């Protein structure tokens, strides 16, 4: 369970994880492997999930079968469903959506039939020029059954594919029309087409199992199916896999890349390696930088589980202050947990997170967390430490303050809920009840992943958007 | 439960029931009333169902909310879901589909967004020129996410509505493009548009609750919500309801009508009145005609529950042979009933239907059923009577033999499974093990509903198709 | 679904159905057959059900496995559960209980371990001296985990079985201690012991499949597993089946028998034969007697589905007034149906039962129902007929008025809710809005089943209790 | 989720957690608080759970309501169920059981009615003389519906309570009859009776919310309901709470105590404090001792999540070797996870646990785990490290080797599955593929919790059983 489930709305959400596998004669159980892969990507989306497969029927005709629903991977799939999803290729998706019974329609992959056949599409990211494209499509009479960008992309794909005989070319044509963040896997009856936007906003990697190919949002999904990591999909690259192997189309590569830096700070699993840089190392580095930039006399360094733990260890390494276990998180709190009543709201956190009195009592504590959105949750955690007897609480945040909305696939979409837009550092420190508060500097943040030679998108901190963001996206 | 659940594939299925309600200031609970209406229409489709409502949000903007899933009405909906579906108009649908996990996408109503807004569409019937239309749409780049005719109609609606300012005109334009059977309810944010194909293949009626309007496939659904019956929608008519009341567009009326005669014989609920004729009376008439056409010396007349009971009573009225209770049907066998194993197949029927020995033993029995498809089930039922001691079994079928496929919304789609296409009357009689067998004559069938001044479609019996059926529909 | 689910509390409930099977070398799938048998007995109890089997493990040791839960047979059991319940003997139970989450403990069969092994017990009926026995057992330190009489019987069985080497003797000893209504099946690791109280309050019959023995509350359950009917268990008889065959112990037989007459009138399935008399015939007779005793000029006779239909047919036979279909009952309304809101209470019935206007409008109607408890439901049904245009409504009840509580296994337990204890015939007629009202006479009721040479218990009508009922049972 | 779910049978299970609350005029929502308390104790049992409450009905009569089922706390309970469980006192239970559909009966609390009323009983532990007691009770005719020790205790309680007017005295009398491990909460209509065996095998503590009393297996459950820790229940103590407050009975106190040392090493949550000693500190100490006793030249110390992490930190503290994050555990793998197929068994662990290559590659690694049972899982984890590039793997186990079965409530019940009974240290090291292997010494183990002045039971390591264990318990 990611922190968002614990702290409710007071956090940042990413919106998707994607996984694809193309069996090239290895007799793999592609739906089961996709199921394992989605498990490893579950942290990227817990609201709905789905799998589509290329099924060869008795007459050797290929049809696309799919199954998707609201819920966690383990809630949606069972052995009977997986058994029905036989095929030689599969594409899977996990999705975070805002709540609402009526949103089942938005689950992915999206399977579409068009003039030249059918395809399944899974998409991670957010387009910024979607309103203009939708308008154009609607003028031609298009209808939309979902509110997903994926449906936009699917319609463009169909239109372009009708005009050309190559799926790769169609995909590249679509990429010149859309702008923003997108990691895409398209499965057609004969091949798998994989694309990453020219800025490479979100991760997408290639792995191999014997002669078969695997694609996933993060390398931890490759590990889960015991695939060998081959390389990342390049920003702007289109990769096509068919029975003749893997083909790369790089016409759109070479633009200034802009990987979302928050993937390193919070979104991705620490055991993933993105564009050459270890997420775990990035977080250790964040902690080390914090220790250098904002040192403090203290007795113990602790992290807020799970995403603050790595940076806390880094802070300890650099500062020499011992690392300690500050909190125990209840591992059994799931989606169906019955929330405390309104009046007990104060106590809600206590059920999910318990401060370790032995580590904290009488100590000067450095507490590391990955970010502050509204500040309410952070304030409650500080209070847990005070109640457990902490003498001092020094909060260190392993990212700079959020000052700008994100248009590329997270839900930091509104300045109104960002505490850093409303309070000064001192006011925030006082609001959360800490003895001191420091954020990671912009400069340090830009040096978290020296191994990654590509640029990062840090617009939520700096306001430097790597692509033009139309006005209407600002609503 | 209708007979199809009992007898598996050896029967005829209809594919849909639709219901709509437009609250004109009466503060009705439209989703709950739609839920009751769908209950009354459940016999028209048990595989999936759904409801969409016109919801006015806090800022008085109207959005369409929907909920649909595989399952019976009572399985899909619960009080929490209905409570979320608040609005001033609602449209609902029950659907029969062939099995398969991947078909959830086909559940209706279909909610679409297009250039001029959004609409929900529910459809009962089957188009015959759908392949040609799909081709044309695909040439323009259209994609399809379902295999429903409804999606075709929705795309046409969107295209036509863009060209004109009137939903009614758009609907009439669409009706000139499509051919076949369709009863349609379209809900837009402001109005409800209802249409019935010019042949009036399937029933569709109008009711009223105070100042509010109700539309349903059958009058039994009006009864279930205590609506007053107003009239049938005319074949070819388009009805629009908005806050100014009901408007009728009859430009396409006046063609030769062709109501599916099997609605009277089997599909519809006996307490419904269709196009002026009572279904119950039609079945009584069928029994009376059978008694006149195919009399037999016998001691008792029985019907196969539930659809053979009315005709059996009619046979008794006409012949003077006493009516008896020949079978007890287990009312608790539902969708999750665990089927007997393969080797027990012979015994399967016995769990669901038990012959009443007291009525039958030592008697000459007239057994009335509504139709014979493959003949296997009928044969098993005859055997139940023999095992219970019947001296003679005279089978009378309250419809003529099926000789032709139906293209208008039932699944009599293949001559291969029709026993009457393969065996003579005598052979069939011998196959099912009866002492005598008689079908209703074509002539009698054409006189079942004298109150109904419209013509009926009896193509499945006569081969006289009321509209041109393209070759490709024959696959 | 039985009428109680439709009409809520305004009806009479029976509390149980039992089924047992002992495979004597025929390699039967006993849990599956028990599942089918319970299906056929579902009308005797819809709240919980269970199956226990004698399982031989790998080391040839016999252990009793069980599975039981709240819900209908088809909700509780699935193929996986049945597959786990392998064995050579099985006992099953369906139960009606008053609502309440905490009552799962009361589901049967009850599996107990004691000094000499283990046994599973299923019980239908109600003891009248249970308080005294419980007191005695508690004085010796006994604890009770359920509120079932079955647990009392199980404790007595254990005590008696310790003192004797014969299960049959132990059972007979227990039978001298308990008083009231009980049909019991006890399954031990080696045998099946079946007993019926000396009055034979509730039915219990014996059937055979090849060399194997079957026991069931009603013969319709024998039919459902294609077992041959052998005979009824005699009142007071103990039957033991083991690998050497069937043994009968008749020491306690010969008392005045008192089969619950309401089994014929309402409880049992019409296709069952109880103690030599057909339930269907009994109901036909009730209708015939009513026609003789309370004739009326009328145009049509109708029955309230499902239990009034047979008597209506009998009334028609005797009076010559045509039998008609007066109501259509919605076959899809199940346990999870969402009830109409309080204010719609009036309309509740309409969703479940629709009057057939064609049969009724302008007619003088005789409406047959099986009984009147509170009168509210009957009044609503009469109103349905009036609304459908009935000119006159003459209500005929196929049983005498309820005047006394039942202590033997039904829930007619309180004079306060019996309309006949509070209103005169004329007042009741007026209360339900009928033009005339007549009940079956006591005398006619006592002649319903001439084939059954045993006496019946009609205490609920006459107050003549066949066994002494202690004061405390009257609470 | 505790490690047992990940590693299947290759681990040690504890069998229960208990929680009780008695509201003394504070208007607490006792069922909701019990639900939260059981959440905090979920690690002590994941197979079934239940809550019983003392409900005061409309006539002010007190009845015990209960709800229990197979599954996790969040699966079994929902808001509707909790709302039905209103009362002024509640007792809850989580249980680990071996699999099997038929074991639902064993869920606790056990609610019994007996001569003087009713009571609910929740029990954690295992009696060693249960066979002899059961025999005696059975001779008197007792029957048993479960295979729980709890039912034995309930029967004894009823018998003793009949003989005396004091629940406390009855409890103490029972305690002289039973031997072994038991922490018990009994809720009667008027009071709550809490007892801990004279050896104090398992933890049990007292907390307070305003004027109300709380009892729980571990202090982390007190924290979860924001109760103030008061003290532990003393070994041999009986505590009674009623409206007059808390009463302590210490007649049976003073024996040599023997708290299960494995509570500190593995069972308990690290944020709990048991008999004066912090579990987290005990684990840090284990790591420190290991570093002193079995030092090794290495680059990094890692723990196997979750229970090895604390000891790894202690090893790092003592040795000066840096602490690192060696594994990422998938937090989403729950009970319904579809296991890899047989042939993929090797890969099963990889889906649940991923080695952190960045921490490990090229390093000499010290890996800390809490114990080794069969050795297969440990071997697989070592292989994960090798595959991730570890240069050396030195395994350190934070407990001595298991050599003897436990009879007091864990499932270390069979020498056959204990690798230390079959292989020497060197052989084990080779079997698991480590470069070196060391266990904690017996002496160090006995000094883990200096704050705890009571003795510990370490029989599983030393064979010194603190109470006489009859032969028959050895099966």
mmCIF file of C-alpha atoms in Angstrom, chain C residues 237-381:
data_model
loop_
_atom_site.group_PDB
_atom_site.id
_atom_site.type_symbol
_atom_site.label_atom_id
_atom_site.label_comp_id
_atom_site.label_asym_id
_atom_site.label_seq_id
_atom_site.Cartn_x
_atom_site.Cartn_y
_atom_site.Cartn_z
ATOM 1 C CA UNK C 237 -39.968 -45.433 14.213
ATOM 2 C CA UNK C 238 -36.196 -45.468 14.386
ATOM 3 C CA UNK C 239 -34.428 -46.575 11.221
ATOM 4 C CA UNK C 240 -30.753 -47.462 11.180
ATOM 5 C CA UNK C 241 -28.733 -47.944 8.026
ATOM 6 C CA UNK C 242 -25.268 -49.400 7.969
ATOM 7 C CA UNK C 243 -23.292 -51.582 5.609
ATOM 8 C CA UNK C 244 -25.558 -54.498 6.478
ATOM 9 C CA UNK C 245 -28.649 -52.666 5.276
ATOM 10 C CA UNK C 246 -31.681 -51.088 6.845
ATOM 11 C CA UNK C 247 -32.955 -51.972 10.303
ATOM 12 C CA UNK C 248 -36.245 -50.783 11.752
ATOM 13 C CA UNK C 249 -37.035 -50.265 15.440
ATOM 14 C CA UNK C 250 -40.705 -49.826 16.139
ATOM 15 C CA UNK C 251 -40.926 -49.965 19.948
ATOM 16 C CA UNK C 252 -42.283 -46.424 20.109
ATOM 17 C CA UNK C 253 -44.702 -46.757 17.251
ATOM 18 C CA UNK C 254 -48.405 -47.158 17.655
ATOM 19 C CA UNK C 255 -49.342 -43.900 19.356
ATOM 20 C CA UNK C 256 -52.064 -41.730 17.937
ATOM 21 C CA UNK C 257 -50.470 -39.960 15.000
ATOM 22 C CA UNK C 258 -50.865 -36.287 14.274
ATOM 23 C CA UNK C 259 -49.314 -35.150 11.012
ATOM 24 C CA UNK C 260 -49.420 -31.370 10.646
ATOM 25 C CA UNK C 261 -52.372 -30.762 8.337
ATOM 26 C CA UNK C 262 -50.820 -27.505 7.181
ATOM 27 C CA UNK C 263 -48.160 -29.544 5.402
ATOM 28 C CA UNK C 264 -50.929 -30.482 2.967
ATOM 29 C CA UNK C 265 -52.479 -27.035 2.855
ATOM 30 C CA UNK C 266 -49.377 -24.924 2.414
ATOM 31 C CA UNK C 267 -45.934 -26.108 3.554
ATOM 32 C CA UNK C 268 -45.117 -29.056 1.342
ATOM 33 C CA UNK C 269 -44.438 -28.955 -2.359
ATOM 34 C CA UNK C 270 -47.536 -30.057 -4.317
ATOM 35 C CA UNK C 271 -45.603 -32.815 -6.084
ATOM 36 C CA UNK C 272 -44.809 -34.492 -2.749
ATOM 37 C CA UNK C 273 -46.740 -37.439 -1.352
ATOM 38 C CA UNK C 274 -46.929 -37.501 2.448
ATOM 39 C CA UNK C 275 -48.024 -40.528 4.434
ATOM 40 C CA UNK C 276 -49.797 -41.918 1.407
ATOM 41 C CA UNK C 277 -51.611 -38.769 0.336
ATOM 42 C CA UNK C 278 -50.744 -36.449 -2.541
ATOM 43 C CA UNK C 279 -50.309 -32.843 -1.510
ATOM 44 C CA UNK C 280 -51.644 -31.681 -4.861
ATOM 45 C CA UNK C 281 -54.763 -33.804 -4.445
ATOM 46 C CA UNK C 282 -55.280 -32.481 -0.925
ATOM 47 C CA UNK C 283 -55.309 -28.962 -2.291
ATOM 48 C CA UNK C 284 -57.611 -29.873 -5.164
ATOM 49 C CA UNK C 285 -59.908 -31.399 -2.523
ATOM 50 C CA UNK C 286 -59.744 -28.244 -0.421
ATOM 51 C CA UNK C 287 -60.926 -26.291 -3.448
ATOM 52 C CA UNK C 288 -63.704 -28.775 -4.171
ATOM 53 C CA UNK C 289 -64.931 -28.680 -0.566
ATOM 54 C CA UNK C 290 -64.861 -24.887 -0.637
ATOM 55 C CA UNK C 291 -66.990 -24.913 -3.775
ATOM 56 C CA UNK C 292 -69.488 -27.181 -2.077
ATOM 57 C CA UNK C 293 -69.512 -25.386 1.247
ATOM 58 C CA UNK C 294 -69.339 -21.820 0.011
ATOM 59 C CA UNK C 295 -70.659 -21.588 -3.535
ATOM 60 C CA UNK C 296 -71.052 -18.260 -5.242
ATOM 61 C CA UNK C 297 -72.267 -17.015 -8.613
ATOM 62 C CA UNK C 298 -69.151 -15.931 -10.455
ATOM 63 C CA UNK C 299 -67.461 -15.732 -13.859
ATOM 64 C CA UNK C 300 -63.961 -16.872 -13.085
ATOM 65 C CA UNK C 301 -61.944 -18.655 -10.375
ATOM 66 C CA UNK C 302 -58.358 -17.611 -9.773
ATOM 67 C CA UNK C 303 -55.684 -18.603 -7.254
ATOM 68 C CA UNK C 304 -53.042 -16.520 -5.516
ATOM 69 C CA UNK C 305 -49.694 -17.884 -6.784
ATOM 70 C CA UNK C 306 -48.220 -20.253 -6.050
ATOM 71 C CA UNK C 307 -49.956 -22.040 -3.188
ATOM 72 C CA UNK C 308 -53.530 -20.989 -4.028
ATOM 73 C CA UNK C 309 -53.435 -22.281 -7.598
ATOM 74 C CA UNK C 310 -54.266 -25.929 -6.890
ATOM 75 C CA UNK C 311 -57.249 -25.152 -4.697
ATOM 76 C CA UNK C 312 -58.510 -22.719 -7.312
ATOM 77 C CA UNK C 313 -58.408 -25.493 -9.887
ATOM 78 C CA UNK C 314 -60.340 -27.748 -7.485
ATOM 79 C CA UNK C 315 -62.938 -25.028 -6.943
ATOM 80 C CA UNK C 316 -63.314 -24.726 -10.707
ATOM 81 C CA UNK C 317 -63.650 -28.484 -11.180
ATOM 82 C CA UNK C 318 -66.412 -28.681 -8.591
ATOM 83 C CA UNK C 319 -68.272 -25.476 -9.404
ATOM 84 C CA UNK C 320 -67.906 -25.488 -13.155
ATOM 85 C CA UNK C 321 -66.845 -21.865 -13.054
ATOM 86 C CA UNK C 322 -63.912 -21.441 -15.454
ATOM 87 C CA UNK C 323 -60.401 -21.428 -14.027
ATOM 88 C CA UNK C 324 -58.353 -18.405 -15.058
ATOM 89 C CA UNK C 325 -54.880 -16.918 -14.645
ATOM 90 C CA UNK C 326 -55.462 -14.045 -12.246
ATOM 91 C CA UNK C 327 -51.947 -12.934 -11.418
ATOM 92 C CA UNK C 328 -48.467 -12.973 -12.879
ATOM 93 C CA UNK C 329 -45.792 -13.332 -10.271
ATOM 94 C CA UNK C 330 -42.337 -11.908 -10.964
ATOM 95 C CA UNK C 331 -40.048 -14.954 -10.891
ATOM 96 C CA UNK C 332 -36.891 -12.882 -10.465
ATOM 97 C CA UNK C 333 -37.546 -11.248 -7.095
ATOM 98 C CA UNK C 334 -34.976 -12.799 -4.759
ATOM 99 C CA UNK C 335 -33.521 -12.200 -1.360
ATOM 100 C CA UNK C 336 -31.510 -9.193 -2.450
ATOM 101 C CA UNK C 337 -34.440 -7.323 -3.970
ATOM 102 C CA UNK C 338 -34.351 -3.718 -2.788
ATOM 103 C CA UNK C 339 -37.650 -3.048 -1.074
ATOM 104 C CA UNK C 340 -39.748 -0.047 -2.015
ATOM 105 C CA UNK C 341 -39.424 2.784 0.445
ATOM 106 C CA UNK C 342 -41.792 3.145 3.339
ATOM 107 C CA UNK C 343 -44.100 5.564 1.569
ATOM 108 C CA UNK C 344 -44.320 3.221 -1.373
ATOM 109 C CA UNK C 345 -45.337 0.288 0.814
ATOM 110 C CA UNK C 346 -48.702 0.269 -0.893
ATOM 111 C CA UNK C 347 -47.001 -0.332 -4.207
ATOM 112 C CA UNK C 348 -44.679 -3.061 -2.964
ATOM 113 C CA UNK C 349 -46.975 -5.890 -3.904
ATOM 114 C CA UNK C 350 -47.475 -4.548 -7.417
ATOM 115 C CA UNK C 351 -43.839 -5.132 -8.311
ATOM 116 C CA UNK C 352 -44.053 -8.732 -7.250
ATOM 117 C CA UNK C 353 -47.576 -9.620 -8.317
ATOM 118 C CA UNK C 354 -49.429 -8.140 -11.261
ATOM 119 C CA UNK C 355 -53.152 -8.695 -11.754
ATOM 120 C CA UNK C 356 -54.145 -10.004 -15.176
ATOM 121 C CA UNK C 357 -56.618 -7.384 -16.364
ATOM 122 C CA UNK C 358 -57.804 -9.554 -19.273
ATOM 123 C CA UNK C 359 -58.937 -12.269 -16.910
ATOM 124 C CA UNK C 360 -60.517 -10.030 -14.338
ATOM 125 C CA UNK C 361 -61.929 -6.827 -15.796
ATOM 126 C CA UNK C 362 -65.686 -6.714 -15.546
ATOM 127 C CA UNK C 363 -65.829 -10.151 -13.981
ATOM 128 C CA UNK C 364 -67.233 -11.599 -10.786
ATOM 129 C CA UNK C 365 -64.072 -13.222 -9.384
ATOM 130 C CA UNK C 366 -63.570 -16.064 -6.915
ATOM 131 C CA UNK C 367 -60.086 -15.673 -5.449
ATOM 132 C CA UNK C 368 -58.573 -18.629 -3.591
ATOM 133 C CA UNK C 369 -55.769 -18.249 -1.072
ATOM 134 C CA UNK C 370 -54.432 -20.809 1.383
ATOM 135 C CA UNK C 371 -54.748 -18.859 4.617
ATOM 136 C CA UNK C 372 -55.082 -15.461 6.253
ATOM 137 C CA UNK C 373 -52.717 -14.467 9.046
ATOM 138 C CA UNK C 374 -52.850 -10.712 9.683
ATOM 139 C CA UNK C 375 -55.087 -9.894 6.753
ATOM 140 C CA UNK C 376 -53.078 -6.967 5.422
ATOM 141 C CA UNK C 377 -51.604 -8.828 2.480
ATOM 142 C CA UNK C 378 -54.930 -10.388 1.572
ATOM 143 C CA UNK C 379 -56.463 -6.926 1.597
ATOM 144 C CA UNK C 380 -53.799 -5.626 -0.753
ATOM 145 C CA UNK C 381 -54.347 -8.498 -3.172
#
